[in-house]
C-alpha positions as semicolon CSV with decimal commas, in nm:
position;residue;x (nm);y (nm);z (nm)
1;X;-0,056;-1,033;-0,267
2;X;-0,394;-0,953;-0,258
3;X;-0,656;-0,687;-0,482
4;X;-0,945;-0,568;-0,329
5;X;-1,183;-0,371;-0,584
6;X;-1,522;-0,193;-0,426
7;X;-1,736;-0,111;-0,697
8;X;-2,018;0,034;-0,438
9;X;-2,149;0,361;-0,557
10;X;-2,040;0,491;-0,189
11;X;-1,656;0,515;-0,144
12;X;-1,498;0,181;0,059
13;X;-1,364;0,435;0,313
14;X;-1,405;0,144;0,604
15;X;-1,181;-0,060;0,374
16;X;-0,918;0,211;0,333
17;X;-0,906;0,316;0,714
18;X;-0,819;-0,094;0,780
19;X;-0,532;-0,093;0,539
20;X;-0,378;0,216;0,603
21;X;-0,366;0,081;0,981
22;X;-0,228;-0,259;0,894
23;X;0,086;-0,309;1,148
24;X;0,428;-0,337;0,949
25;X;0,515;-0,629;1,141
26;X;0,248;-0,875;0,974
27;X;0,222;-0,677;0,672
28;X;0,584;-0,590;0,569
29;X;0,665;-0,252;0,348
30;X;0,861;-0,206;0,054
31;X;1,206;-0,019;0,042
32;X;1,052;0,292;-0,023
33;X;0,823;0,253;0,232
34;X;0,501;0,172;0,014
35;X;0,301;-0,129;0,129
36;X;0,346;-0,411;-0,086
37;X;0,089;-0,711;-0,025
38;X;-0,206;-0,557;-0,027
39;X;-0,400;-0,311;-0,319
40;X;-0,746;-0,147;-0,284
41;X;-0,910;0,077;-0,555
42;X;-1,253;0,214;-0,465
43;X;-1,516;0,321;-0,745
44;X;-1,797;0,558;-0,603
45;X;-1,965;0,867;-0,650
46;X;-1,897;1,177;-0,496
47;X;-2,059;1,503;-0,478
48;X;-2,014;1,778;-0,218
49;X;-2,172;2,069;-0,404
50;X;-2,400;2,234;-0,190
51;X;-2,478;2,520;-0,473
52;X;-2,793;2,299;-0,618
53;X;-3,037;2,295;-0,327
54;X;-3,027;2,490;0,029
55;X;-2,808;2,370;0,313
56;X;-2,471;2,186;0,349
57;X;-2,463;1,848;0,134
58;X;-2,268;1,529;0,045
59;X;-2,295;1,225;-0,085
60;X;-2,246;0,966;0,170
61;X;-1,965;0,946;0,279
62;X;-1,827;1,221;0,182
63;X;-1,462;1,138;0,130
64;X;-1,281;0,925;-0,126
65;X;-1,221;1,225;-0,411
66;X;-0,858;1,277;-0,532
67;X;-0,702;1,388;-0,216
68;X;-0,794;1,067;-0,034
69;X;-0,566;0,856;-0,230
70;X;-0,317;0,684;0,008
71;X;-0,057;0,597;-0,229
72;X;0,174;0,422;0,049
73;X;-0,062;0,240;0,211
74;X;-0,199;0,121;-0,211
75;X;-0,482;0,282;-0,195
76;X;-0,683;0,423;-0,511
77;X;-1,012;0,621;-0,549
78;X;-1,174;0,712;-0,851
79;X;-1,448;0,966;-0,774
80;X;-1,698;1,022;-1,030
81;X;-2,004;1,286;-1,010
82;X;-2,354;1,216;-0,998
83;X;-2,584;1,247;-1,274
84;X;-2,770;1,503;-1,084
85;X;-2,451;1,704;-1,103
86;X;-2,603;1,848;-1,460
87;X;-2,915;1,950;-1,299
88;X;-3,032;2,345;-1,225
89;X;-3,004;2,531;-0,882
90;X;-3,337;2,479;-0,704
91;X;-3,581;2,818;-0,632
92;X;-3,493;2,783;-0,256
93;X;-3,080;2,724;-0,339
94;X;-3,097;3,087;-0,618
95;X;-3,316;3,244;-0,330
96;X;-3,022;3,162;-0,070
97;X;-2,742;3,254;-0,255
98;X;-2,926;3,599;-0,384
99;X;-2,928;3,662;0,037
100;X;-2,531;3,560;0,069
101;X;-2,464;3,808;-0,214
102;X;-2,671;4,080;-0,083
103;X;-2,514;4,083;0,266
104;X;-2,170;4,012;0,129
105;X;-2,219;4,302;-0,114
106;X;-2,467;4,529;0,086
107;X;-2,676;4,532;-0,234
108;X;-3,024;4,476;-0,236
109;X;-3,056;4,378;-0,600
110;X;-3,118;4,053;-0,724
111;X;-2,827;3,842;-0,868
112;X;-2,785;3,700;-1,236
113;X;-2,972;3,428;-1,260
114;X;-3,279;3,492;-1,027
115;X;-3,584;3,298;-1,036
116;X;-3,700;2,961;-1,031
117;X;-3,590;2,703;-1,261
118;X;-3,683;2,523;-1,564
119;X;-3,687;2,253;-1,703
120;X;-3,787;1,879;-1,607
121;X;-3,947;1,768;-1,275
122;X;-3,704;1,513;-1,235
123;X;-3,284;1,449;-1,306
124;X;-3,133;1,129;-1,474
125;X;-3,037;1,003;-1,780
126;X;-3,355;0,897;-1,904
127;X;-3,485;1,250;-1,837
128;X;-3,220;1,480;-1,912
129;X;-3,195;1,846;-1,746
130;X;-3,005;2,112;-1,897
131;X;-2,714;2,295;-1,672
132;X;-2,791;2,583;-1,498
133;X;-2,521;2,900;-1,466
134;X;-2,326;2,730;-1,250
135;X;-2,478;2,361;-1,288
136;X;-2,200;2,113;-1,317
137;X;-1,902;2,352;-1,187
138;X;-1,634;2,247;-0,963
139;X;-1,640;2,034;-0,713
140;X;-1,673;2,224;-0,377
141;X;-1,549;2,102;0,033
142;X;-1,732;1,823;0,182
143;X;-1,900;1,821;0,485
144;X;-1,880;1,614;0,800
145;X;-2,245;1,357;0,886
146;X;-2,384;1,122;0,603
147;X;-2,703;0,938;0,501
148;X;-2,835;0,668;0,752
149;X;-2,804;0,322;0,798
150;X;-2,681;0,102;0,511
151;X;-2,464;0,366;0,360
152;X;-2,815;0,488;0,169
153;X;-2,790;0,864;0,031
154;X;-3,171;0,862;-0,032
155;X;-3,319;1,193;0,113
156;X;-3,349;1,539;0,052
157;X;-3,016;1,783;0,060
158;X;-3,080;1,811;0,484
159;X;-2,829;1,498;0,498
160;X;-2,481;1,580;0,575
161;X;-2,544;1,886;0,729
162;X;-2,223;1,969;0,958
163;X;-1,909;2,117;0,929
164;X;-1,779;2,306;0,644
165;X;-1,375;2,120;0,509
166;X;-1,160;2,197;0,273
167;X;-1,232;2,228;-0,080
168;X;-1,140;2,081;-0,322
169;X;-1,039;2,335;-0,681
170;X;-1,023;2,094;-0,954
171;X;-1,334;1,936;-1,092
172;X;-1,426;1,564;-1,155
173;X;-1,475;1,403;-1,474
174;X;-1,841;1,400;-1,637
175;X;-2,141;1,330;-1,443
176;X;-2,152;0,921;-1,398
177;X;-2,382;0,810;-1,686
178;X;-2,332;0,418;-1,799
179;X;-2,028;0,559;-2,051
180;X;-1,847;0,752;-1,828
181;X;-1,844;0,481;-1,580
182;X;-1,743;0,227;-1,804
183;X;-1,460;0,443;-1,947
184;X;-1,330;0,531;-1,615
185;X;-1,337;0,134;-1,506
186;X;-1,128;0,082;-1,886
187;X;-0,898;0,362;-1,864
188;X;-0,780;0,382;-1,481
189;X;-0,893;0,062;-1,240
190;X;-0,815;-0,195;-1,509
191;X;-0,435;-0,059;-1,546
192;X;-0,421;-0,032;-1,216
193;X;-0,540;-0,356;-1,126
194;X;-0,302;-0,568;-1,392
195;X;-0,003;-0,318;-1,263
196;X;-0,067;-0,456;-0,934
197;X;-0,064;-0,831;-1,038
198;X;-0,222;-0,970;-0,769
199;X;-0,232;-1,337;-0,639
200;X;-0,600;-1,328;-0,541
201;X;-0,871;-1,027;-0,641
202;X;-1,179;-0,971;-0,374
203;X;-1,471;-0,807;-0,482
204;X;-1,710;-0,581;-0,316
205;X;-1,985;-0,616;-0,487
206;X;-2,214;-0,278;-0,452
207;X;-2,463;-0,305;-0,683
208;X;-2,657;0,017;-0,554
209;X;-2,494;0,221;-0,866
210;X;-2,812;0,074;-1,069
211;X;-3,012;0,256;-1,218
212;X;-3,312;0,362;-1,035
213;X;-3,154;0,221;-0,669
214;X;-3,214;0,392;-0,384
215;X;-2,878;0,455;-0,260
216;X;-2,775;0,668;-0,556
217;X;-3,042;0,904;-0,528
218;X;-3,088;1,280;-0,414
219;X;-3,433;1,433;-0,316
220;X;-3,420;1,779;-0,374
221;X;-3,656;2,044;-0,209
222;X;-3,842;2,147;-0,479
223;X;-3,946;1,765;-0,507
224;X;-3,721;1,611;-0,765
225;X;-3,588;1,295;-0,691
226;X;-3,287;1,223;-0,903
227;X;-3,041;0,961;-1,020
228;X;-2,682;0,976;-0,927
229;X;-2,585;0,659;-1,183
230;X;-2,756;0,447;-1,456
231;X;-2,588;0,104;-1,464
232;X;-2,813;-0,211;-1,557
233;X;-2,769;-0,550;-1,580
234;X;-2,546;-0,554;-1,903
235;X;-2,299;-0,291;-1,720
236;X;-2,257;-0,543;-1,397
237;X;-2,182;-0,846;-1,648
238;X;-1,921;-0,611;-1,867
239;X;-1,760;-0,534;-1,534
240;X;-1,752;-0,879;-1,405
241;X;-1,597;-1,003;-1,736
242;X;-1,316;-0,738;-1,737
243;X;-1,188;-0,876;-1,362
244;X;-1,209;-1,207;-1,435
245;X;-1,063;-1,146;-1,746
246;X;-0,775;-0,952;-1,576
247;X;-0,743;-1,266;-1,317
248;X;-0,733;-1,502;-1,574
249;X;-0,412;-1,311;-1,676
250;X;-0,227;-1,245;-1,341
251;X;-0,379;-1,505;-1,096
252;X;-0,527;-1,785;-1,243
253;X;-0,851;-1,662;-1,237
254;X;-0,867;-1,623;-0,842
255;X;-1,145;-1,433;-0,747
256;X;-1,388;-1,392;-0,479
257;X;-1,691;-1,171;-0,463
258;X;-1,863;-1,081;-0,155
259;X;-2,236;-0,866;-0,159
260;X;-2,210;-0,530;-0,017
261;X;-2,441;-0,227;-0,125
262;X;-2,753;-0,231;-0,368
263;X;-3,151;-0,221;-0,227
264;X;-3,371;-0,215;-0,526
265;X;-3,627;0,063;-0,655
266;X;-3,907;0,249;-0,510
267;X;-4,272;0,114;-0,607
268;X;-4,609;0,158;-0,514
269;X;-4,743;-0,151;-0,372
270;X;-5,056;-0,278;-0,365
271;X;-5,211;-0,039;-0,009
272;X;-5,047;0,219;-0,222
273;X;-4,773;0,307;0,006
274;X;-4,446;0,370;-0,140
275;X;-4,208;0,025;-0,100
276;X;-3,846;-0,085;-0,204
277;X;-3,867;-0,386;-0,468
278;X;-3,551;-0,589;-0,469
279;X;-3,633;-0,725;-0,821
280;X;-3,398;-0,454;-0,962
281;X;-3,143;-0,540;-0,744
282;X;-3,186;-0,886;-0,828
283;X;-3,098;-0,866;-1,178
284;X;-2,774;-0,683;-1,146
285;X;-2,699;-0,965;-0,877
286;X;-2,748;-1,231;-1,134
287;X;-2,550;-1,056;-1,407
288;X;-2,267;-1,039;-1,186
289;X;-2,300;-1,370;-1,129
290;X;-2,376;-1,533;-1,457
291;X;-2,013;-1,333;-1,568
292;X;-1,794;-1,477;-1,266
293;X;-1,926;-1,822;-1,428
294;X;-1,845;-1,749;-1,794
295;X;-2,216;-1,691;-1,871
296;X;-2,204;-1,295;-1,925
297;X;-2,464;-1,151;-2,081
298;X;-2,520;-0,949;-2,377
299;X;-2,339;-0,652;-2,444
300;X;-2,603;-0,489;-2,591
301;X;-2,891;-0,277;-2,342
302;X;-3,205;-0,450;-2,326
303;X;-3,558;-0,232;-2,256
304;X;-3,654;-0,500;-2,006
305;X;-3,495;-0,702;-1,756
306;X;-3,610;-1,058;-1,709
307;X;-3,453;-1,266;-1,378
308;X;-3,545;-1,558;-1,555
């Protein structure tokens, strides 16, 4: 019986599509027809509300909220928002839906709400931006098309432009700062994971929820560029610790991690054109690692990282 727990900050929908496809001759089912040897939880952001900036929008990929749960096949998503999910509508997004109400309504009248925001030039936790009217509402339908390569959601709200699907009513927990992430990993994957009592847990290893990576970021038309999660190096070893721990308990501390997402931090280099650096990524890397060898570190935020 095997675990497999994707902690990239896009939903493991690859994963998912594999398992629920497994043939019932190799990989036998259970009574009540649930498959039995094999569990996969994915931990991601999601965000399909196309209300904050003009155009369609979602978070690559677009699926893995509630609804995507495949319960037979043992599959479990838990969908968190973005931080930018607190931010206000853009000028261009309050212009747009003024229009949609106006020929919906045949009024020419501006709506509630009208004009351009306030507020800070850029989203995140470090920079906090208050809610607009309708900033942080429920979660609306997806749409079909992603980011590019890599499974990176960098770029303005252009990406995912496509078809329209169904939405979805109720709305997901808070937007994904370091607490809310860590609460959801306590209260729902950790349960889930010792209920499932595996013989071996895999790891995919996404490290692109840190903070400042590239693939949880939004660029916005009125030129924010915004965080979707905050973890650092001290969230990657907590998490680390609280598998192993769990393995230590149901599988004699079997686990394997393999690298998946993360790509570091935008910088200026030294022709001052804008460049990833992968020391970011680096540091959450070596956290992991240092807690799959029983050398976690602190629990307590540092300012600063330090690889060495």
């Amino acid at each position: 019986r095997v675990a497999i727990v994707d902690l990239d900050v896009h939903h493991g929908n690859g994963t998912q599509d594999v398992l629920s496809r497994l043939p019932t001759e190799q990989w036998p089912l259970t009574s009540d027809g649930r498959r039995k040897d094999v569990f996969f939880v994915s931990m991601h952001l999601y965000d399909t509300n196309s209300s904050l900036d003009i155009g369609d929008y979602q978070f690559y990929p677009g699926s893995g909220a509630g609804e995507f749960d495949d319960l037979f096949a043992n599959c479990l998503n838990i969908a968190l928002q973005p931080l930018w999910a607190t931010s206000k509508p853009t000028a261009a997004a309050l212009a747009e839906q003024q229009q949609v109400a106006a020929a919906s309504t045949g009024a020419d009248g501006a709506t509630a709400g009208s004009g351009p925001p306030t507020g800070n030039a850029s989203c995140g936790r470090d920079t906090p931006v208050s809610g607009g009217s309708n900033a942080g509402s429920s979660v609306v339908g997806g749409t079909s098309g992603g980011a590019g390569g890599g499974g990176t959601s960098t770029g303005n709200s252009g990406h995912g432009r496509g078809r329209r699907g169904p939405p979805v009513l109720d709305p997901l927990p808070n937007p994904c700062g370091r607490q809310q992430y860590r609460k959801a990993f306590e209260r729902t994957l950790l349960p889930a994971l010792r209920a499932a009592a595996p013989d071996l847990i895999l790891v995919s290893a996404g490290f692109d929820a840190g903070k400042r990576d590239v693939g949880n970021s939004r660029l916005f038309t009125d030129d924010r560029y915004c965080q979707g999660a905050d973890l650092e190096g001290h969230d990657f070893s907590w998490l680390t610790e609280q598998l192993v721990s769990v393995s230590n308990m149901v599988c004699d501390g079997r686990v394997v991690s393999v690298l998946e997402g993360g790509y570091g931090h935008y910088e200026m280099s030294v022709g001052q054109t804008m460049a990833i650096e992968p020391s970011s990524l680096a540091d959450n890397v070596a956290a992991h690692v240092r807690a799959l060898v029983g050398r976690p570190l602190s629990s307590a935020p540092t300012k600063t990282h330090s690889r060495s």
